Structure formats: structure tokens, C-alpha cells
Coordinates of N, CA, C and O in Angstrom, one line a residue:
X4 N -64.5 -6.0 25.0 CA -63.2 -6.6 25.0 C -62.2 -5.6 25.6 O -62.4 -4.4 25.5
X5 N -61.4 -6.0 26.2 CA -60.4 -5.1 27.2 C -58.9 -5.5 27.0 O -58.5 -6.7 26.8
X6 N -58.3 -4.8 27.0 CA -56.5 -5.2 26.2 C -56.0 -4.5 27.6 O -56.6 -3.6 28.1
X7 N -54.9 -5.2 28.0 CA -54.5 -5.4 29.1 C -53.0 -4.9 29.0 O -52.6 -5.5 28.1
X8 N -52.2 -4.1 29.4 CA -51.1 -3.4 29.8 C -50.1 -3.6 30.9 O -50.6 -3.7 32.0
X9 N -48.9 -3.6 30.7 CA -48.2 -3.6 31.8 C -47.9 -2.5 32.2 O -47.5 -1.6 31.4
X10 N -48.1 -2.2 33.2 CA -47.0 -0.8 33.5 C -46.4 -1.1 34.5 O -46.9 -1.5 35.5
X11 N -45.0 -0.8 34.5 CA -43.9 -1.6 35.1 C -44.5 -0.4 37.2 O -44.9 0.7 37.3
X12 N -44.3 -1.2 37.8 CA -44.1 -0.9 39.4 C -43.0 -1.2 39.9 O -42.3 -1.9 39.2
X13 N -42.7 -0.9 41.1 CA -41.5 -1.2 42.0 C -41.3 -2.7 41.9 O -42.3 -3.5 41.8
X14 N -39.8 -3.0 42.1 CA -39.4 -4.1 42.3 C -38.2 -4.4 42.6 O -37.2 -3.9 41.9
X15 N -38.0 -5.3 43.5 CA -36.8 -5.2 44.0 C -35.3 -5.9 43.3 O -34.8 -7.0 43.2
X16 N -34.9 -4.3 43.0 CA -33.5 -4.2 42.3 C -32.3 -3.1 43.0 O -32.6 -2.1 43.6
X17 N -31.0 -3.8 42.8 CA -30.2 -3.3 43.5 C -28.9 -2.4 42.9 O -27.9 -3.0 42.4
X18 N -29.0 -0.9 42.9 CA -28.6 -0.4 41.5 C -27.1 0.3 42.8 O -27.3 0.8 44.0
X19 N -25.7 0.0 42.1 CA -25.2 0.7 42.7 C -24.4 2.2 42.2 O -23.8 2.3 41.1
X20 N -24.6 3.6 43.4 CA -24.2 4.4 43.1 C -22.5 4.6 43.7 O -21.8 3.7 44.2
X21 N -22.3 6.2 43.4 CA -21.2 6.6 44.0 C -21.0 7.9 44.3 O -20.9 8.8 43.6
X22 N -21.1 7.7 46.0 CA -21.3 9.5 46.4 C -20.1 10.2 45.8 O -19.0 9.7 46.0
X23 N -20.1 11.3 45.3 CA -19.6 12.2 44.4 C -17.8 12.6 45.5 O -16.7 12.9 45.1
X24 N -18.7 12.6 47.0 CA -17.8 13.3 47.7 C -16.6 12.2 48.3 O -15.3 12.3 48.4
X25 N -17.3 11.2 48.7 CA -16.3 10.2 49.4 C -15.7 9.2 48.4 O -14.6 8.7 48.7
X26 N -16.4 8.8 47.5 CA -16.1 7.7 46.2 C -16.8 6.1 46.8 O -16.6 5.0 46.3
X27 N -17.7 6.3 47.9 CA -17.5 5.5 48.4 C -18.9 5.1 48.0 O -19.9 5.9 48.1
X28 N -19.2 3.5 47.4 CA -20.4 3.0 46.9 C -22.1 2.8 47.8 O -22.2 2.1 48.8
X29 N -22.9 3.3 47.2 CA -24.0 3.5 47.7 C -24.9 2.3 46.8 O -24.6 1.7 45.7
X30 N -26.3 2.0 47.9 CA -26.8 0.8 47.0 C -28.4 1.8 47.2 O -28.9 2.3 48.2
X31 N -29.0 1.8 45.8 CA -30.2 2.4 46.0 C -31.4 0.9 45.5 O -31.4 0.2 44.5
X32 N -32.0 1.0 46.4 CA -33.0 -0.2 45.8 C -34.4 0.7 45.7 O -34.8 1.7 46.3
X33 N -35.1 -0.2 44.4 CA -36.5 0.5 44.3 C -37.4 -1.1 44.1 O -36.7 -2.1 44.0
X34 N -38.9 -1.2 44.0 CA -39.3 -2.2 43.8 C -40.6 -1.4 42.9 O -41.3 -0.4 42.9
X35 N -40.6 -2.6 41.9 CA -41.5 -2.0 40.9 C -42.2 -3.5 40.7 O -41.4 -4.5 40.6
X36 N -43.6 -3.9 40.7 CA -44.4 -4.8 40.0 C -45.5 -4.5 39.1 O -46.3 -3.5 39.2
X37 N -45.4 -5.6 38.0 CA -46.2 -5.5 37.0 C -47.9 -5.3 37.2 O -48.5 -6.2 37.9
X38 N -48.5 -4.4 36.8 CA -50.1 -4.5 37.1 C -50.8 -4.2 35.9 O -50.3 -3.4 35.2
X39 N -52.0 -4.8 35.4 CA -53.2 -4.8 34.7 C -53.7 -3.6 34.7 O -54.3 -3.2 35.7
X40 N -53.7 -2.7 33.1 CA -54.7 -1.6 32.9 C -55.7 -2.0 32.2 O -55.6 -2.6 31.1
X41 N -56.8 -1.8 32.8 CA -57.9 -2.6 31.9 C -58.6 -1.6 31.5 O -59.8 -1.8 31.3
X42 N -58.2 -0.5 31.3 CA -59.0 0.8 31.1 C -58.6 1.5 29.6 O -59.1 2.6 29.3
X43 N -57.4 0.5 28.8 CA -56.9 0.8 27.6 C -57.6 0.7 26.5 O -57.4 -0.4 26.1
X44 N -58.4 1.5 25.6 CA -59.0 1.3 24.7 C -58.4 0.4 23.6 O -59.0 -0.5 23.1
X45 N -57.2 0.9 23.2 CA -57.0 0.1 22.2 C -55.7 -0.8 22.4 O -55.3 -0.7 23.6
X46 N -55.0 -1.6 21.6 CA -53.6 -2.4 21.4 C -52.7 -1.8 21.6 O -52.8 -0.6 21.9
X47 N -51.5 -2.6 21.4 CA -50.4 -2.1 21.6 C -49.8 -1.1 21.6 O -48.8 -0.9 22.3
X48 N -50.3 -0.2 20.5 CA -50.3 1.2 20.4 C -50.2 2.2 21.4 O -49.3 3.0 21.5
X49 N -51.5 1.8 22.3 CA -51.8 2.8 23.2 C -51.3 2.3 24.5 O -51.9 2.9 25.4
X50 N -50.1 1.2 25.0 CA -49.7 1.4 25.7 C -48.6 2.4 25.9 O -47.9 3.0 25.2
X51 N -48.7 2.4 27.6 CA -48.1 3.8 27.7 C -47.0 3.4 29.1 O -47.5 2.5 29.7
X52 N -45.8 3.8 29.7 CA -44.7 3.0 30.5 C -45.1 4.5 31.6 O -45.2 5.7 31.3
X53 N -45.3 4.0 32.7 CA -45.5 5.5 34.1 C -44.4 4.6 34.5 O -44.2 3.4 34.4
X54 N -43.6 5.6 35.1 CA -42.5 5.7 36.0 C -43.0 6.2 37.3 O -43.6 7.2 37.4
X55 N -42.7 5.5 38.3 CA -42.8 6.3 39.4 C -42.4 7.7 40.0 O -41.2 8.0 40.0
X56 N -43.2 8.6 40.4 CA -42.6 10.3 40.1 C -41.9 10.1 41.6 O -41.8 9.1 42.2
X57 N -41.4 11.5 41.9 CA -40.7 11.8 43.3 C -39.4 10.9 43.4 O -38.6 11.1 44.3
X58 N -39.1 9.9 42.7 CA -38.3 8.6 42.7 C -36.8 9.4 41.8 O -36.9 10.0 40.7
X59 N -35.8 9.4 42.4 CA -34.6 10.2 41.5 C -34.0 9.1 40.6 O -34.0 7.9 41.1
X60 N -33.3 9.1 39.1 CA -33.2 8.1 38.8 C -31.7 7.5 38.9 O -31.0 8.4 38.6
X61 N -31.1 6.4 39.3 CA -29.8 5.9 39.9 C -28.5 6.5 39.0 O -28.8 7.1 38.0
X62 N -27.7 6.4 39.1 CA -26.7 7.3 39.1 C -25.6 6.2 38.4 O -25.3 5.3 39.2
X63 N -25.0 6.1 37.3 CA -24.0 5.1 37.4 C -23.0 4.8 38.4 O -22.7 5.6 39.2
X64 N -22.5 3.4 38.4 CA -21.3 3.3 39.2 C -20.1 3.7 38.9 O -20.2 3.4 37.7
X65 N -19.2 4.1 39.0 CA -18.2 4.2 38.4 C -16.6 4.4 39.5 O -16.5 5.3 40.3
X66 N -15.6 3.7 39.2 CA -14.9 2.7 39.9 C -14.3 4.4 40.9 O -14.5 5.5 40.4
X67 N -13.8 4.4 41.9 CA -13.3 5.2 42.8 C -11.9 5.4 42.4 O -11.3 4.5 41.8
X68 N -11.2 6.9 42.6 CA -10.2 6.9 41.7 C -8.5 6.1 42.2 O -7.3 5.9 41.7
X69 N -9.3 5.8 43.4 CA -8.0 4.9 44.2 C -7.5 3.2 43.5 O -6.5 2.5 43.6
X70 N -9.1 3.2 42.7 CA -9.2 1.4 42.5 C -8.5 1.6 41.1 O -8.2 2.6 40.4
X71 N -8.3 0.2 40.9 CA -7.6 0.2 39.5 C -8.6 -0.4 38.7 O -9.2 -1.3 39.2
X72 N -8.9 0.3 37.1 CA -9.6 -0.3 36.4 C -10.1 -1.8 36.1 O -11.2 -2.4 36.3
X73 N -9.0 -2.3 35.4 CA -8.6 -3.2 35.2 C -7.1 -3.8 35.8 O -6.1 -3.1 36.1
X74 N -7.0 -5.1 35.9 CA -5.8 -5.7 35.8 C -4.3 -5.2 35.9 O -4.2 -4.3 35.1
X75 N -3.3 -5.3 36.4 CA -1.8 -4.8 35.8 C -2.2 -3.4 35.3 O -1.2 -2.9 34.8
X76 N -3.5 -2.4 35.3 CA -3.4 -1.3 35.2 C -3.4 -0.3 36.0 O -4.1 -0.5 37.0
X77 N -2.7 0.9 36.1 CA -2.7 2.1 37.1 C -3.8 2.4 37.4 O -4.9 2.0 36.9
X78 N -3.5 3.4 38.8 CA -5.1 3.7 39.3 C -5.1 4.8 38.2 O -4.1 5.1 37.6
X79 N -6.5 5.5 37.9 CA -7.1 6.5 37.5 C -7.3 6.1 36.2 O -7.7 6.9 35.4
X80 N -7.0 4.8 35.7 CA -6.9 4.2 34.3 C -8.1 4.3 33.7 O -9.0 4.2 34.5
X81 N -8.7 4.4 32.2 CA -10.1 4.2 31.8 C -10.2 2.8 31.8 O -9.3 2.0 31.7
X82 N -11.4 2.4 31.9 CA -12.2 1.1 32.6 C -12.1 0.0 31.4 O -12.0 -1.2 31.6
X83 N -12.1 0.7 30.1 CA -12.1 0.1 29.2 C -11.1 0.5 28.6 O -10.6 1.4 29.1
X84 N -10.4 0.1 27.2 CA -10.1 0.9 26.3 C -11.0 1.1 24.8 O -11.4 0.3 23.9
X85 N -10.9 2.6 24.8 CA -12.0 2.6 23.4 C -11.8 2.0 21.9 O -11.0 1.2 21.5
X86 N -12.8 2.7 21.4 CA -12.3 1.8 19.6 C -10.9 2.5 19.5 O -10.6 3.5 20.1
X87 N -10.0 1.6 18.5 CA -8.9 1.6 18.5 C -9.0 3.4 17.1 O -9.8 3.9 16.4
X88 N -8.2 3.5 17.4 CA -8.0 4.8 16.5 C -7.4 4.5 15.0 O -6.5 3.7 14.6
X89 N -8.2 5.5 14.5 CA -8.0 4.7 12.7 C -6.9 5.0 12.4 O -6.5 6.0 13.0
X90 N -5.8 4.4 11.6 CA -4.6 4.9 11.5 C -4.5 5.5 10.6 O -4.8 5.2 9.5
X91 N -3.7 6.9 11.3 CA -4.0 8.2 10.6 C -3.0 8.3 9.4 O -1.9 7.7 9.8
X92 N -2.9 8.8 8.0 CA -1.9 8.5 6.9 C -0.7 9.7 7.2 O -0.6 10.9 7.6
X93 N 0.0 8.8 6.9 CA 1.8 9.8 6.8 C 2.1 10.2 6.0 O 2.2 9.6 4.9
X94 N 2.3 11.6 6.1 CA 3.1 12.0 4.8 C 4.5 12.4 4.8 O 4.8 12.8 5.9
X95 N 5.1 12.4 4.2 CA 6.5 12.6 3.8 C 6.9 13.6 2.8 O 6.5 13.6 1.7
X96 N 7.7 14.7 3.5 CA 8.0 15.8 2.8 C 8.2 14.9 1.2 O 8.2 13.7 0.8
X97 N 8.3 16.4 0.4 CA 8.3 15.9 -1.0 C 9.8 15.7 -1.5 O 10.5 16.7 -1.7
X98 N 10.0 14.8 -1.7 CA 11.7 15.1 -2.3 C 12.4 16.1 -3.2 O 11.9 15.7 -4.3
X99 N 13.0 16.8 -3.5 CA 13.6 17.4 -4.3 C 14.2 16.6 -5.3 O 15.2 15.8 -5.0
X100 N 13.5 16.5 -7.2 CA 14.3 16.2 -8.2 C 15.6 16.3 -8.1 O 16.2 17.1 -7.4
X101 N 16.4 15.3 -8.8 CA 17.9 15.4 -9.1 C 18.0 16.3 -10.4 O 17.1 16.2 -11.3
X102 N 18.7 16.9 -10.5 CA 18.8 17.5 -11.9 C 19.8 16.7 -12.7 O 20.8 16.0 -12.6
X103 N 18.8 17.1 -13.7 CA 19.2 16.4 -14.8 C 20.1 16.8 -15.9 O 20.3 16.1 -16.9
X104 N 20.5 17.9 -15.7 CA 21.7 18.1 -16.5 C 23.4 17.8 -15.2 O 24.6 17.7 -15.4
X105 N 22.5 17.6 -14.2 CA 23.8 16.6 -13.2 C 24.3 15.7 -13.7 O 25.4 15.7 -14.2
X106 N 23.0 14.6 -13.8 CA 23.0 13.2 -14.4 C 23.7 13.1 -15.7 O 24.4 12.1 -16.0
X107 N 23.5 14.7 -16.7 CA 24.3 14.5 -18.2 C 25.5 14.5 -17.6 O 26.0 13.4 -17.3
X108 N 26.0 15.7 -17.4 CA 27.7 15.6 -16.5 C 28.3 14.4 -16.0 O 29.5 14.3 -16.3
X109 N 27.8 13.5 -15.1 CA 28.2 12.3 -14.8 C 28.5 11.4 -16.0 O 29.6 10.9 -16.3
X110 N 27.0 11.3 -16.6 CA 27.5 10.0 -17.5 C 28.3 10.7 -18.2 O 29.3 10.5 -17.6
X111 N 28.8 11.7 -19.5 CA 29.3 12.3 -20.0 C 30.8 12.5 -19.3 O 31.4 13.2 -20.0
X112 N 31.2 12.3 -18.7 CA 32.3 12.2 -17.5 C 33.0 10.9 -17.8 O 34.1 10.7 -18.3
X113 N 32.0 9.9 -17.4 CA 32.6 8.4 -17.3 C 32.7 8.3 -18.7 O 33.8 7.9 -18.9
X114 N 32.3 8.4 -19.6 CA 32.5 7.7 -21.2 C 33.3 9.0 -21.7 O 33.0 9.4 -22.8
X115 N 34.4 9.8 -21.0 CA 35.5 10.7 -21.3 C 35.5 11.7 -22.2 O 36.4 12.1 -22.9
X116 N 34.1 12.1 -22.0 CA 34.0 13.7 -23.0 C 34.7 14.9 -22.2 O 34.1 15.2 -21.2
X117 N 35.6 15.5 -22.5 CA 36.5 16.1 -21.7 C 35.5 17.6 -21.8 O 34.6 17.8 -20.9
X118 N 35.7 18.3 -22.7 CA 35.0 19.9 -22.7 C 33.5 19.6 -22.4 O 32.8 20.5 -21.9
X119 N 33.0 18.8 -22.7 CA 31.4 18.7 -22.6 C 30.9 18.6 -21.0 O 30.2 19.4 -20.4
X120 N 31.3 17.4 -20.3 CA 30.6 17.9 -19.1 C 31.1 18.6 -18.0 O 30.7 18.5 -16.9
X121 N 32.6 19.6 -18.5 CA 32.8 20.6 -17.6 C 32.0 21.7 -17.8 O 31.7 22.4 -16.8
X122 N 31.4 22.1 -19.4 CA 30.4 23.1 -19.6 C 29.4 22.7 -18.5 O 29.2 23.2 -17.5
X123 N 28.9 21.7 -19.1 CA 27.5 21.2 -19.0 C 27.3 21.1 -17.0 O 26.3 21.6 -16.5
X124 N 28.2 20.6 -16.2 CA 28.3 21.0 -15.0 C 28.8 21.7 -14.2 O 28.8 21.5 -13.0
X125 N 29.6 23.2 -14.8 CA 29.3 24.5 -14.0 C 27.7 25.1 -14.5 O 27.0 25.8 -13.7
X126 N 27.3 24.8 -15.8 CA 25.9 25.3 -15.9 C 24.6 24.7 -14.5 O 23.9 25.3 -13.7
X127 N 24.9 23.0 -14.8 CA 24.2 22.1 -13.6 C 24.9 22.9 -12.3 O 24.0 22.6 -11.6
X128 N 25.5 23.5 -11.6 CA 25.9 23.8 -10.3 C 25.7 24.5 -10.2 O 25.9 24.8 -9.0
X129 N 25.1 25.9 -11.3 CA 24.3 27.1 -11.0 C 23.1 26.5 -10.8 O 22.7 26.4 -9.6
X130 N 22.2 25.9 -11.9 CA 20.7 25.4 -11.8 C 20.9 25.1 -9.9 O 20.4 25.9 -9.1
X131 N 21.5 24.0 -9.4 CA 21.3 23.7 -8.4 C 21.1 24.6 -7.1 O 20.5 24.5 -6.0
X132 N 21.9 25.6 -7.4 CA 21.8 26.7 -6.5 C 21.0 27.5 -6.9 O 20.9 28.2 -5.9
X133 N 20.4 28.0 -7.6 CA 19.3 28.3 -8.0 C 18.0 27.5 -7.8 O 17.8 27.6 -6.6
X134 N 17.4 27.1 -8.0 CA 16.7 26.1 -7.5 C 16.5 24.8 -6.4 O 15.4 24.6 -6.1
X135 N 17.3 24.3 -5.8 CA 17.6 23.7 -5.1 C 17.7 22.4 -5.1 O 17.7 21.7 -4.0
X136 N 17.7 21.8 -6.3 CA 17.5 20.6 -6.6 C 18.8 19.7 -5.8 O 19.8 20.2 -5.3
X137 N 18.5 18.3 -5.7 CA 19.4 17.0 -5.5 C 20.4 17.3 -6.8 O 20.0 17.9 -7.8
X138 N 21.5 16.8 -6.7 CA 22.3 16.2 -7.7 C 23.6 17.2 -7.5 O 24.4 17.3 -8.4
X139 N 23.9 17.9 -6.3 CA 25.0 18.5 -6.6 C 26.4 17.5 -6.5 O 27.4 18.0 -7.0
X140 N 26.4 15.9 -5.7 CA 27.7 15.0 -5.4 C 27.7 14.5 -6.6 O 28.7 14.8 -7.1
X141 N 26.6 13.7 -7.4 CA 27.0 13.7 -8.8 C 27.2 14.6 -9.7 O 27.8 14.5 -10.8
X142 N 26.6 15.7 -9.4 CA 27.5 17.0 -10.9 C 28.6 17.1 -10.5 O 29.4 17.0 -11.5
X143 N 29.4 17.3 -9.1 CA 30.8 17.1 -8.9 C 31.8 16.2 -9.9 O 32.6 16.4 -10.8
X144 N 31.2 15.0 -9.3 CA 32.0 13.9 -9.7 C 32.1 13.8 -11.5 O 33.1 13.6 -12.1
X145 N 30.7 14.1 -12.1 CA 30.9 14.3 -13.4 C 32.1 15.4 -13.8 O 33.1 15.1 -14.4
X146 N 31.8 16.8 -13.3 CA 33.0 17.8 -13.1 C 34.5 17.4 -13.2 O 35.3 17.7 -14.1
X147 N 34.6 16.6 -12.2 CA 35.7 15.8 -11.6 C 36.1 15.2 -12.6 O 37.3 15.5 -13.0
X148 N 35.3 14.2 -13.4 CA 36.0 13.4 -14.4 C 36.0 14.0 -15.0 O 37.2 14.3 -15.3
X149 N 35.1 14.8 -15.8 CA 35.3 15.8 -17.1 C 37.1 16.6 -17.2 O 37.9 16.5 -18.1
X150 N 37.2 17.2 -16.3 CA 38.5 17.9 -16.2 C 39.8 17.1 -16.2 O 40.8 17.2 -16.8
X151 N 39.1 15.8 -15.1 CA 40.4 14.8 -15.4 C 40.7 14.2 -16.9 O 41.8 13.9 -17.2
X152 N 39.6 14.1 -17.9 CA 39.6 14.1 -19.2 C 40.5 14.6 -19.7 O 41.5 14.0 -20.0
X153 N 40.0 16.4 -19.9 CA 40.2 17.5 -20.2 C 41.7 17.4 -19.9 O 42.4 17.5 -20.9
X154 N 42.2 17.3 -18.6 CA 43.8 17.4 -19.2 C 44.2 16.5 -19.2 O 45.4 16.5 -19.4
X155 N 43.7 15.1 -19.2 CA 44.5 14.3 -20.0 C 44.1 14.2 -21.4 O 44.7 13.2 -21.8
X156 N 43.4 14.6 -22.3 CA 43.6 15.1 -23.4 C 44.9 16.4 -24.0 O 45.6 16.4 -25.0
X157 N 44.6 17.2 -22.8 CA 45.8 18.4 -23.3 C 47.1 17.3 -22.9 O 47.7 16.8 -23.8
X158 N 47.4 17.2 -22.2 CA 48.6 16.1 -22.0 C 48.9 15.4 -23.4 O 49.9 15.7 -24.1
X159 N 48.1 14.6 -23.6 CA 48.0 13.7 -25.0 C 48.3 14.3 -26.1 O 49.1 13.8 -27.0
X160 N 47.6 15.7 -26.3 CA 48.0 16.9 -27.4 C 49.5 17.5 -27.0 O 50.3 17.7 -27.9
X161 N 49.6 17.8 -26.1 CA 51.2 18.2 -25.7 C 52.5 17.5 -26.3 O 53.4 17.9 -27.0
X162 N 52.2 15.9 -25.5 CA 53.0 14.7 -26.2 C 53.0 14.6 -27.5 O 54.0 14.5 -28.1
X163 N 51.7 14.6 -28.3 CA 51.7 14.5 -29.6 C 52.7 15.9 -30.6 O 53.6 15.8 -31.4
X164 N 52.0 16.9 -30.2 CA 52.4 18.1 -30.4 C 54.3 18.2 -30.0 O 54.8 19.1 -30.5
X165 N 54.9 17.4 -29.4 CA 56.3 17.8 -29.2 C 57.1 16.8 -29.5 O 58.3 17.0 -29.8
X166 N 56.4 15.4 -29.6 CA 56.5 15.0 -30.8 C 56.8 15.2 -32.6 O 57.6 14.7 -33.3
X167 N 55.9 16.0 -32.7 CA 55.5 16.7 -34.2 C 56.9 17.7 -34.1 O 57.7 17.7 -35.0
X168 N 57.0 18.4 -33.2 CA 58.1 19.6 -33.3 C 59.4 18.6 -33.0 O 60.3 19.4 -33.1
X169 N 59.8 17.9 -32.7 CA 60.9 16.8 -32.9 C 61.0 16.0 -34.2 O 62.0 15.5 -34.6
X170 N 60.3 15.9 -34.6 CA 59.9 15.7 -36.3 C 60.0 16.4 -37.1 O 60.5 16.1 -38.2
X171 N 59.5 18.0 -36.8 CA 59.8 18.6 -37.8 C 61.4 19.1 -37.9 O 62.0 19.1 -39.0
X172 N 62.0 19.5 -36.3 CA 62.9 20.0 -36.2 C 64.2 18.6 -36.9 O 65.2 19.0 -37.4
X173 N 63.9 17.3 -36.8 CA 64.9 16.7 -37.0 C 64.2 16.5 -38.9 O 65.3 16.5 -39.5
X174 N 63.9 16.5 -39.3 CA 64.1 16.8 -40.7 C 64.3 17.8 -41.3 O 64.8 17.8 -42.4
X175 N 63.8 19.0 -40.4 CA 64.4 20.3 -41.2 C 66.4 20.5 -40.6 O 67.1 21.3 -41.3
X176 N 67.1 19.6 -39.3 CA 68.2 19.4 -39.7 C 68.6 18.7 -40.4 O 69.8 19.0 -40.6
X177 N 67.9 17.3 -41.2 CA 68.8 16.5 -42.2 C 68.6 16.7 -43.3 O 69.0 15.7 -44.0
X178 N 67.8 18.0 -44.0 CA 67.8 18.3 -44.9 C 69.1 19.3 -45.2 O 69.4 19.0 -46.4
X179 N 69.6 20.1 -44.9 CA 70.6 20.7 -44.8 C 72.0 20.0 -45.4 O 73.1 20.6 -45.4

């Protein structure tokens, strides 16, 4: 029994090159036909592919640098475009916390604690400069209101207070 083999021979194919120097396209043809080894002992196994020796093997084509790839594209363009590139993750600096003895000062501001969030926000406006935290426009503004409090409370104590000494002063004259 004899098992039968191809081994590929010349045949005529037309492969085209590109001389390196001119750009300019070369056609290399080889011819290869199929022939019968009847001298193979065993199956498919033992087949085996001969290449023609002394034969150099063709060269890709590849477009000259004057031609344009593709379409609407520049010369020297790649032929293709490759896989698309994974999109790479963004990061974003890290924010700076607001401080939170800011935040007291503010609210403590607007609901008119007069002495409390002027303490509480020259302390917050050291922290901030010390550390570097967000929140120095709201410790202001808490600031801001605190003190606006602050003397209108002494105001209020003033009026009341000169009041009280017009009171006392006009009864200590109608007692006389």
C-alpha cells in the first residue's frame, strides 16, 4: 500500500515586490506543481512540504512613499489604521477638604451667634493656612456675619444700657 503526498512545485504566481531603492514595483513570478511521493511510508503524519532551494522568498509590497494610503489621506499615511487604543483612565488631582470648622462659622454666622463664630473663624483661618484646606470664602463670610452680630449686639447693649442710665438718672432726680 503506498500513501501519496503532495509536495507543492512551481507554479505560476505573481507576487509583487518593492525595490528598496527606487520604490518602484517589481513582479517576481515562480511556478510550483503538485507531484506524487510514492515513497512515503506512512500517513499523513509523515508528510513533509520541500520548498524550492536557491529560490529567495518575495518580499512584501508596500505602497511607495509618494502614493497615498488610502483615500482623502496624506502621503506617507499608514495603510491601515490599527486597533483603536484602549481608553486610557483620567485622573484628577485630589481635591482639598473644606474645613469644617469653616462650615461651623458660617452656619453659626447666619443664625446670629455673635462671639462664637468670630472665635471659631479666626481659629478656622489659622487651620486653613496651616494645612491648606478649601473653605477660606466661607470662614470669611461666617467671620463677616459673626462680627456684624457682634456689634450689633453691643449696639443693642449700648441702647439698652443708656436707656437704664436715663432711668436711673430720672428717678434718682424725682426722688429728691
Amino acid at each position: 500500500m503506498t500513501n501519496s503526498t503532495f509536495t507543492p512545485e512551481t507554479t505560476p504566481s505573481s507576487v509583487h515586490a518593492t525595490d528598496s531603492d527606487t520604490g518602484a514595483a517589481t513582479a517576481a513570478t515562480s511556478t510550483t506543481t503538485p507531484t506524487t511521493d510514492t515513497t512515503s511510508p506512512a500517513g499523513p503524519a509523515a508528510q513533509t512540504t520541500a520548498y524550492p532551494t536557491g529560490m529567495p522568498f518575495p518580499t512584501p509590497a508596500y505602497p511607495a512613499a509618494s502614493q497615498t494610503a488610502y483615500p482623502g489621506g496624506a502621503a506617507g499615511a499608514p495603510a491601515a489604521p490599527g486597533a483603536p487604543a484602549a481608553p486610557q483612565p483620567q485622573y484628577y488631582p485630589a481635591q482639598p477638604k473644606t474645613n469644617v470648622l469653616g462650615i461651623v462659622t458660617l452656619v453659626l454666622g447666619i443664625l446670629g451667634f455673635g462671639l462664637v463664630p468670630v472665635i471659631t473663624g479666626h481659629i478656622a483661618l489659622g487651620q486653613i493656612k496651616r494645612t491648606g484646606e478649601d473653605g477660606r470664602g466661607i470662614t470669611l463670610a461666617g467671620l463677616i456675619l459673626g462680627y456684624v452680630t457682634l456689634a450689633g449686639w453691643l449696639i443693642v447693649a449700648f441702647f439698652w444700657a443708656a436707656i437704664a442710665a436715663v432711668a436711673v438718672i430720672g428717678s434718682a432726680a424725682g426722688v429728691n
